Coordinates of C-alpha atoms in Angstrom, one line a residue:
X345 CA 97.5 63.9 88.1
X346 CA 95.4 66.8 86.4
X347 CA 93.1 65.4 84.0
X348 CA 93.0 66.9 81.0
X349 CA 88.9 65.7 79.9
X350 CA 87.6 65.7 82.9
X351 CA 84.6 68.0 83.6
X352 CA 85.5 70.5 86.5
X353 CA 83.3 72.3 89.1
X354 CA 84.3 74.2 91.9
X355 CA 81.9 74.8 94.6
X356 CA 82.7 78.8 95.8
X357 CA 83.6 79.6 92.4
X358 CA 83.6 83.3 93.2
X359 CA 86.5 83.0 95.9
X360 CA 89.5 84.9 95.2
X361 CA 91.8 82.4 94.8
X362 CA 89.2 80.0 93.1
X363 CA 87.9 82.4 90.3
X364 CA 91.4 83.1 89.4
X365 CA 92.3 79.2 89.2
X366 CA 88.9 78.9 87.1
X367 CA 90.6 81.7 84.4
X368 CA 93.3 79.7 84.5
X369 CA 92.2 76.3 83.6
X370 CA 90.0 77.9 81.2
X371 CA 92.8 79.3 79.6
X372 CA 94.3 76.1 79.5
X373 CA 91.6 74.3 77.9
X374 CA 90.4 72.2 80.4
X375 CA 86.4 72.9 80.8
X376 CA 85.6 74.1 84.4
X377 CA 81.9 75.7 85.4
X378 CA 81.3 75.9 89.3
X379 CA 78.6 77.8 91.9
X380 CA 78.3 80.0 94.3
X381 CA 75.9 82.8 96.1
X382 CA 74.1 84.7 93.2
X383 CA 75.1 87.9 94.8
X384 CA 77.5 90.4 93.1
X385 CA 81.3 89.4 93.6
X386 CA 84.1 91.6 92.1
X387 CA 85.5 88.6 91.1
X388 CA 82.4 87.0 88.9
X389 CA 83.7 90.3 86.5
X390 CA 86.2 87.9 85.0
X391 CA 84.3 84.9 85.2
X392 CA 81.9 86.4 82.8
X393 CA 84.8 87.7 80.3
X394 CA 86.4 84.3 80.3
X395 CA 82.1 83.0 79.4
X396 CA 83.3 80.2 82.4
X397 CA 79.1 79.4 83.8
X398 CA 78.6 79.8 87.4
X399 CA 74.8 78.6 89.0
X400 CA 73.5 79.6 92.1
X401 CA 74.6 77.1 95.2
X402 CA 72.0 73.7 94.4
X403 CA 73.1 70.3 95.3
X404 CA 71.3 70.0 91.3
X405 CA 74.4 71.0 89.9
X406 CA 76.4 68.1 91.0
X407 CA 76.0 65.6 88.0
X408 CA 78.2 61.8 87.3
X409 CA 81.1 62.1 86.1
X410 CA 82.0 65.7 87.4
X411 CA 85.1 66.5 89.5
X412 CA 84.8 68.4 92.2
X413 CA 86.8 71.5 93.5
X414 CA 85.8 72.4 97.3
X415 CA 86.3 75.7 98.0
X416 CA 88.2 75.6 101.5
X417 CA 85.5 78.0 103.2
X418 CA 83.1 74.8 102.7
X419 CA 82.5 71.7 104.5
X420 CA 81.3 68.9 104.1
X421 CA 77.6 69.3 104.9
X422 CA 77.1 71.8 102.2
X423 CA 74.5 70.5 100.2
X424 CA 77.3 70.5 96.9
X425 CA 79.5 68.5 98.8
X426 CA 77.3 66.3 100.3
X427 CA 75.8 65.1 96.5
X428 CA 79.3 65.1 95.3
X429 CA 79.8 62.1 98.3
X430 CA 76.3 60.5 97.6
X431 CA 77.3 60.4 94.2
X432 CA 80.8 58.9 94.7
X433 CA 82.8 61.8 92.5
X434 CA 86.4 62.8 93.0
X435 CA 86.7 65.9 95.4
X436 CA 90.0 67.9 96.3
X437 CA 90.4 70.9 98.0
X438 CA 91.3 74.3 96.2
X439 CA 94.7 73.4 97.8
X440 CA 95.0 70.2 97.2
X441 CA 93.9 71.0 93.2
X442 CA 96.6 73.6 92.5
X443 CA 99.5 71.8 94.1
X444 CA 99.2 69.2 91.6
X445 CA 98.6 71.4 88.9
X446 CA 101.8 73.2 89.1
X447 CA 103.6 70.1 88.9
X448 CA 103.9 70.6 85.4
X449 CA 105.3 74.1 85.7
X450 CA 108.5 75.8 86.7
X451 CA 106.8 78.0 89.8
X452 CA 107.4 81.1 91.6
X453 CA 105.7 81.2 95.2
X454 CA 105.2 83.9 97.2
X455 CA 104.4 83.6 100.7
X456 CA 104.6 85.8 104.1
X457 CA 102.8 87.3 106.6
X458 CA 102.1 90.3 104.8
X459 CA 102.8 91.7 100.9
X460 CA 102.9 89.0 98.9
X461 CA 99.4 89.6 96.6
X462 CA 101.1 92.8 95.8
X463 CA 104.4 90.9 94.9
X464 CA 103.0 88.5 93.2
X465 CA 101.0 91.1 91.4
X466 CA 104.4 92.9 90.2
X467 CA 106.6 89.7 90.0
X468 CA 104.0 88.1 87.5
X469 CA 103.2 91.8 85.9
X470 CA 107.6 91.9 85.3
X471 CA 108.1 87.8 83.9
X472 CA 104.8 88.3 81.7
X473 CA 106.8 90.9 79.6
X474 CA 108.5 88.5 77.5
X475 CA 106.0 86.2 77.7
X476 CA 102.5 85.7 78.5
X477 CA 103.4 83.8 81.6
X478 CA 100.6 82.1 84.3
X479 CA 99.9 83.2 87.2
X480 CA 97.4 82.8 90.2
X481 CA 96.9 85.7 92.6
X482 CA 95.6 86.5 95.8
X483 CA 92.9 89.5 94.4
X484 CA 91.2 87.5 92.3
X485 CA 93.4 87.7 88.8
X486 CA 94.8 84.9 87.2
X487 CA 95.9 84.1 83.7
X488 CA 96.7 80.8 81.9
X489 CA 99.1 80.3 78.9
X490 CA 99.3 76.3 77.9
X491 CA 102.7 77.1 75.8
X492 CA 104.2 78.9 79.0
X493 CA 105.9 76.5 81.6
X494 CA 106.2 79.3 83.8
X495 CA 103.6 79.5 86.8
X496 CA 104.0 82.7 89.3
X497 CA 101.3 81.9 92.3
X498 CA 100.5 83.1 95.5
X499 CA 100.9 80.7 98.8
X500 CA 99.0 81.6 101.4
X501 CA 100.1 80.2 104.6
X502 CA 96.6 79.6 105.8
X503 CA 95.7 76.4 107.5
X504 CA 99.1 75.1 105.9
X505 CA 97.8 75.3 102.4
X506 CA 100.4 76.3 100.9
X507 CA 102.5 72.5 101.6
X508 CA 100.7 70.7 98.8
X509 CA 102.9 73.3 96.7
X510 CA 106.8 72.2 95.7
X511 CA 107.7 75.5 93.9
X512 CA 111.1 75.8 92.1
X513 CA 111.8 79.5 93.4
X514 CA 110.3 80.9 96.8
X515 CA 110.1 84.5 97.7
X516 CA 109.4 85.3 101.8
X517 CA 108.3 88.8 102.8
X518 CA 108.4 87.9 106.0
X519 CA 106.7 85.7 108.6
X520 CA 104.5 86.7 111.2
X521 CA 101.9 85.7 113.8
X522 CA 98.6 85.8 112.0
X523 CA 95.5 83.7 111.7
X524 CA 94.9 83.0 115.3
X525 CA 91.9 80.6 114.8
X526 CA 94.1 78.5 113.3
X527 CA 97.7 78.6 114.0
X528 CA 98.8 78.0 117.7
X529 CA 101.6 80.4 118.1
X530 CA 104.6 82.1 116.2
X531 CA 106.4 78.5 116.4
X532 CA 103.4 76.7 114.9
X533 CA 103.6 79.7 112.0
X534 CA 107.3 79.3 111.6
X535 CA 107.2 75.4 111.2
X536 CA 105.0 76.0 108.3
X537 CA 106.8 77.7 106.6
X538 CA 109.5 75.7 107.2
X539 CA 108.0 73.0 105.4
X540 CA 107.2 75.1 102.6
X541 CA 111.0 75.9 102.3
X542 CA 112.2 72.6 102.7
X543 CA 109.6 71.5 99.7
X544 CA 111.5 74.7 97.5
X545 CA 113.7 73.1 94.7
X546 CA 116.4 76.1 93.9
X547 CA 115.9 79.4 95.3
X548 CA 114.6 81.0 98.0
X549 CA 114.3 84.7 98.3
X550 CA 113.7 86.4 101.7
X551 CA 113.9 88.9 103.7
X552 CA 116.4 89.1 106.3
X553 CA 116.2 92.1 108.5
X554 CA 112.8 89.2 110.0
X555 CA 114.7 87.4 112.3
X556 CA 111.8 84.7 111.6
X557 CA 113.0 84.1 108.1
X558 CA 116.4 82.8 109.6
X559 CA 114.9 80.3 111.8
X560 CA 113.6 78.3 108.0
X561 CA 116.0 75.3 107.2
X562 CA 115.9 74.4 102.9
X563 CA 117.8 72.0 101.2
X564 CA 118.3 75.1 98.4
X565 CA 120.1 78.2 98.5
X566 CA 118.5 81.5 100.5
X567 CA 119.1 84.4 99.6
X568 CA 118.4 87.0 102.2
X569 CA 118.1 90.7 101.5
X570 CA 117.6 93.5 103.4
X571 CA 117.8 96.9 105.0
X572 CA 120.3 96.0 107.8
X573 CA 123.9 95.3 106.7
X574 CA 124.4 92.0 107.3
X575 CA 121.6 91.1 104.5
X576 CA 123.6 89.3 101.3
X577 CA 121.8 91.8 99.4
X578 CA 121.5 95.4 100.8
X579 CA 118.7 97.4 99.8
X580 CA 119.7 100.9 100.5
X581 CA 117.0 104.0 100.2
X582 CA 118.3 106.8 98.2
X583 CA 115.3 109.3 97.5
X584 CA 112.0 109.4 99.3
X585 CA 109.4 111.2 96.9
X586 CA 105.2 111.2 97.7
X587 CA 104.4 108.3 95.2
X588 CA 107.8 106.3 95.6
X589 CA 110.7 105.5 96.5
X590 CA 114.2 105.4 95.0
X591 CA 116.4 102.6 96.3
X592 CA 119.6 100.7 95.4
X593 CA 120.6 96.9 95.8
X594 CA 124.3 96.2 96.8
X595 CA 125.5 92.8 96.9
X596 CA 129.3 92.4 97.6
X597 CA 129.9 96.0 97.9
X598 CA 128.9 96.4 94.1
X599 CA 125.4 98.1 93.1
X600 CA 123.6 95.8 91.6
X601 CA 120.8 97.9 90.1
X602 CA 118.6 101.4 91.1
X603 CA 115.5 101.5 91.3
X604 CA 111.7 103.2 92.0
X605 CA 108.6 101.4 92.9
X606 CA 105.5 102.4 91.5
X607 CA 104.1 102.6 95.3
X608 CA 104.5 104.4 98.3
X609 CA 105.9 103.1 101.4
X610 CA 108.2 100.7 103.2
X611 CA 106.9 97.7 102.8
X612 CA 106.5 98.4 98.3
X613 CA 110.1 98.7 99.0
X614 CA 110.5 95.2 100.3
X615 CA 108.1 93.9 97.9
X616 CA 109.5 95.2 94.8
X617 CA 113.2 94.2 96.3
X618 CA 112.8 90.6 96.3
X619 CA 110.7 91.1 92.8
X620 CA 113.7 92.4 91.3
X621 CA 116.2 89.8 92.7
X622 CA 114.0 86.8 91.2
X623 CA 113.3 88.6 88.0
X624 CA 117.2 88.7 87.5
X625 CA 117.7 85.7 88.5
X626 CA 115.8 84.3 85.0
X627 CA 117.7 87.1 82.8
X628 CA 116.2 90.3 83.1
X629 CA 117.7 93.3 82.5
X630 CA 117.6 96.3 85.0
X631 CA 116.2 98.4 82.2
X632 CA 113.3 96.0 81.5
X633 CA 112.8 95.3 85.3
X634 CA 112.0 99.3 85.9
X635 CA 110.0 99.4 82.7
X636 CA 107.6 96.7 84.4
X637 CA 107.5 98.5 87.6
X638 CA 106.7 102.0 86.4
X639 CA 103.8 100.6 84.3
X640 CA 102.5 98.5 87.2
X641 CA 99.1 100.0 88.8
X642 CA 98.9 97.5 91.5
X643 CA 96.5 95.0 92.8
X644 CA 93.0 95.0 93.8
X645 CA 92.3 96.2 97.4
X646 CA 95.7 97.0 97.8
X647 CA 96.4 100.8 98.6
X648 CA 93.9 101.8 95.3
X649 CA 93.9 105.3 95.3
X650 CA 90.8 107.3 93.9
X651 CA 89.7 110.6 94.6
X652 CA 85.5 112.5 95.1
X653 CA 85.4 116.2 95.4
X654 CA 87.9 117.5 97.7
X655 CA 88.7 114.2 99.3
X656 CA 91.3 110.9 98.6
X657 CA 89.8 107.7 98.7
X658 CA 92.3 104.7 99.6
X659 CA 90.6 101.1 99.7
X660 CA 93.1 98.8 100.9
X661 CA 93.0 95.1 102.1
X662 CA 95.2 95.8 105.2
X663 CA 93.9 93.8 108.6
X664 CA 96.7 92.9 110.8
X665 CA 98.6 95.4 112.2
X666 CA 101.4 95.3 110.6
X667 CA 99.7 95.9 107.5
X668 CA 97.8 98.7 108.8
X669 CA 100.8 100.5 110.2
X670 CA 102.2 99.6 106.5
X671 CA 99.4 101.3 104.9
X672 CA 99.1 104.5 106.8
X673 CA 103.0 104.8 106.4
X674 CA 102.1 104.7 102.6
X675 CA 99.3 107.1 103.0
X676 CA 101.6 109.4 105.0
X677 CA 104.1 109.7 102.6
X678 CA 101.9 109.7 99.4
X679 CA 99.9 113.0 101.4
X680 CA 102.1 114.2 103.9
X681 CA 99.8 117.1 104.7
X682 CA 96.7 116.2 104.6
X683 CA 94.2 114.7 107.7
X684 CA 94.4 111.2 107.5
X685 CA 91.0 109.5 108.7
X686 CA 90.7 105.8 108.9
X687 CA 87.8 103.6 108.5
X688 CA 88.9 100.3 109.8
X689 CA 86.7 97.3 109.6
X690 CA 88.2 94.6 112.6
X691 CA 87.8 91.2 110.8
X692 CA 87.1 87.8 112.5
X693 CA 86.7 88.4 117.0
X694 CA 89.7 86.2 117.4
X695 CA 92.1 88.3 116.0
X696 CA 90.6 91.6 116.9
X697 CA 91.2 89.8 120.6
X698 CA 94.0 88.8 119.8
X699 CA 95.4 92.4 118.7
X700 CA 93.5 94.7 120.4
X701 CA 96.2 96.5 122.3
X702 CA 98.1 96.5 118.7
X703 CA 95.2 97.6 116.8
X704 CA 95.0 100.7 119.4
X705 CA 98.4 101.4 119.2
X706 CA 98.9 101.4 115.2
X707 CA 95.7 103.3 114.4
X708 CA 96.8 105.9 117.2
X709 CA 98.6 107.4 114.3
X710 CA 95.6 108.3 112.3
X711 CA 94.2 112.0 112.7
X712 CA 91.3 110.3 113.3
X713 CA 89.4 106.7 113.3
X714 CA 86.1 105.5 112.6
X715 CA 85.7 101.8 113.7
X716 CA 82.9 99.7 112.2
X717 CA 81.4 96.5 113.9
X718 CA 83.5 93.2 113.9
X719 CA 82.9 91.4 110.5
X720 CA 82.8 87.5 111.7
X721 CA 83.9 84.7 109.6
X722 CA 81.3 81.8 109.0
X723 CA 83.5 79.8 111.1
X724 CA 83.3 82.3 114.1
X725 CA 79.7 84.2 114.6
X726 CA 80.6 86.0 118.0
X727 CA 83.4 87.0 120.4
X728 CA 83.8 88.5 123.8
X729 CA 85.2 91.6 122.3
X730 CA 83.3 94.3 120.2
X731 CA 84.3 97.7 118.3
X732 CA 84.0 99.9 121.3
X733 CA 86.5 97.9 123.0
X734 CA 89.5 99.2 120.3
X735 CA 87.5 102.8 120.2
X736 CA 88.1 103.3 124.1
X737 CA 91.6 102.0 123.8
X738 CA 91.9 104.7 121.0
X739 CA 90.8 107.3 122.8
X740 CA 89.0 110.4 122.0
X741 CA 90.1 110.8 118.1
X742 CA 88.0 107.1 117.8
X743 CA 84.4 106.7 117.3
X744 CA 82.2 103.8 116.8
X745 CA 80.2 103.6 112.9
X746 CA 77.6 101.4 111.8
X747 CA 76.4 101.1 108.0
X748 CA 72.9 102.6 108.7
X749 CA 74.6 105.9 110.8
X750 CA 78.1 107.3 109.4
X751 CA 76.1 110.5 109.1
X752 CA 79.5 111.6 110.8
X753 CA 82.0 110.2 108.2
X754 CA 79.5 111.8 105.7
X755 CA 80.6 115.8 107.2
X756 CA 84.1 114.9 106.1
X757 CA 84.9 116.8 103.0
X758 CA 88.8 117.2 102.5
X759 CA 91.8 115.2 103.1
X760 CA 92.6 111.6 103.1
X761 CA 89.8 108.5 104.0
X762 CA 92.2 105.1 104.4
X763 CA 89.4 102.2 104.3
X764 CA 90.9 99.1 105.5
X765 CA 89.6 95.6 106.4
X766 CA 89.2 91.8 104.6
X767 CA 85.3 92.3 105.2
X768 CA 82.9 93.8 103.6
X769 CA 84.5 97.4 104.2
X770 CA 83.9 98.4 100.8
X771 CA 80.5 99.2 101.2
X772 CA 81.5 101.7 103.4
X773 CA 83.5 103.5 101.1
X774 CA 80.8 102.8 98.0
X775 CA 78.1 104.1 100.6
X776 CA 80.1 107.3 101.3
X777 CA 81.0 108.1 97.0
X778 CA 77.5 107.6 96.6
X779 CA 76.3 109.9 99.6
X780 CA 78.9 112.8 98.1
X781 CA 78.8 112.6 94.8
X782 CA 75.7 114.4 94.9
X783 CA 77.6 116.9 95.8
X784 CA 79.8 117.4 92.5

């Protein structure tokens, strides 16, 4: 039970997911403040718009009569939690908060492997139209309307978080081995999932042409679309242009709608399919649907495109790879004749281990690739693997790159740069606008 006057404060306020739930409830009224490094964030830029107060980490903060919100990424000898315990306060987990807060909503989750911040990003940019809907997403946004019962949210499948949720209508993008530190195997993935569907109250949405997403079990309808035939609901590729693609959804041999994502790229396909199959489902018209996704610019870190001098700057999230081979599918298209180099950041040495031959294989298809030292997770310091391992498996089109010498990436003056990674990537790309800007 969310408690309407209780005094909130969420320890890693600056997380993604957390700084978009603290929008939220701040939107809703309820009084939240929280802590976290002092630092620049990207995130902290809404924080400040929203006037919610964030401190610097100090087990000071922690006051009777707060409750607590532990960022997942802490435990429980952070000095923050550790007060909250001496102090006997109520502490949940990130998780653990918003799955009882959208009991008192009619929610939309979207989970999978890969796509769904983008899909949420669209599906909640499409609903919020009529209405000024809420919504939680993966990047970092969120918005909260008290008068809207609506809640659109992302579920990330990490560590299982995403079981305290019991949404009304699920969307699945697919589901894939990911997250090796914590998940055993494909099976172990696929069993969490499963619980997430057979928590779903009405709807699912998935994709079908992922033999995965046929192995979940629901006690509600799926609907499975696809590419392949046998999908309920084709999806059916009619124009390939640079910036988008022009597709049609066939259900019973009738065309259900056409349409054009705002993106490049097979998987903006997929995403935008199963967008437009739940926004119908709650009485949107084809018209309106398109209206939302031509006006839609996308989510943060996701395939943002910017441009210095003579060269194209894409930033994007992308660190499995599946997403990578995604992403420089989207950059071919958008730029099919320009040299594509790829500045890929390998994040956390237990996937990078456990992709490496994968990795080698889907960056192959750059022009060329600069790989940057491992970025480790607090959980995980050190591996057995390193960047030159993936740069040998490359080949001769690879090179190594550290912060303090990219004198090489530097000489690059035309064509496309694709940085990708969940690290800290993006000082690359800031470090190399900055270093050629000069040059204007």
């Amino acid at each position: 039970m969310i408690e309407r006057n209780g005094n909130y404060f969420i320890i890693g306020i600056k997380g993604s997911g957390l700084s978009a739930l603290a929008a939220i409830m701040q939107n809703d009224g309820l009084k939240v403040s929280g802590s976290d490094i002092p630092g620049y964030v990207f995130t902290q830029d809404k924080l400040e718009e929203e006037g919610i107060k964030v401190y610097p980490f100090d087990s000071n903060n922690i006051k009777p009569g707060q409750i607590i919100i532990q960022g997942n990424s802490f435990n429980d000898d952070h000095p923050e939690v550790k007060k909250a315990h001496a102090l006997g306060l109520k502490i949940m987990h990130y998780h653990e908060f918003l799955g009882e807060y959208l009991k008192d909503y009619l929610s939309i989750g979207i989970s999978g492997a890969h796509g769904k911040t983008t899909t949420t990003g669209l599906l909640a940019h499409i609903l919020n139209q009529k209405e000024k809907i809420n919504y939680l997403i993966g990047d970092g946004s969120g918005q909260g309307n008290p008068n809207s019962k609506l809640f659109v949210f992302e579920a990330d499948e990490y560590e299982r978080h995403f079981i305290t949720c019991y949404p009304d209508y699920l969307i699945i993008t697919n589901i894939d081995f990911d997250h090796p530190d914590y998940f055993r195997d494909l099976e172990d993935v696929v069993d969490a999932f499963n619980t997430l569907a057979q928590q779903t109250r009405k709807l699912i949405v998935a994709f079908g042409d992922d033999e995965n997403t046929h192995r979940i079990q629901a006690n509600c309808p799926i609907k499975y679309f696809g590419f392949e035939e046998n999908n309920q609901v084709q999806v059916v590729i009619i124009k390939t242009n640079p910036r988008s693609t022009v597709f049609q959804l066939i259900e019973n041999n009738q065309v259900l709608g056409t349409f054009e994502t705002s993106l490049p790229g097979h998987q903006y396909v997929i995403d935008t399919a199963a967008t437009v199959l739940i926004a119908r489902e709650f009485g949107y018209s084809n018209e309106l649907i398109q209206q939302q996704i031509s006006d839609f610019k996308g989510v943060k870190r996701r395939f943002n495109v910017s441009k210095v001098n003579q060269v194209t700057i894409i930033d994007d999230y992308a660190h499995h790879p599946n997403e990578i081979a995604a992403s420089i599918d989207s950059a071919r298209q958008m730029f099919p004749n320009d040299q594509l180099t790829v500045i890929f950041q390998p994040h956390t040495y237990t996937r990078t281990a456990k992709y490496l031959q994968d990795y080698g294989r889907v960056l192959s298809a750059a022009d060329r690739v600069f790989v940057t030292d491992i970025f480790s997770s607090p959980r995980e310091k050190s591996g057995s693997v390193s960047n030159q391992d993936l740069v040998d498996l490359i080949g001769p089109k690879a090179e190594p790159i550290s912060f303090d010498n990219r004198s090489n990436l530097n000489e690059i003056k035309n064509g496309v740069l694709l940085f990708m990674g969940a690290g800290d990537i993006q000082k690359y790309e800031q470090a190399y606008l900055k270093d050629n800007r000069s040059f204007d």
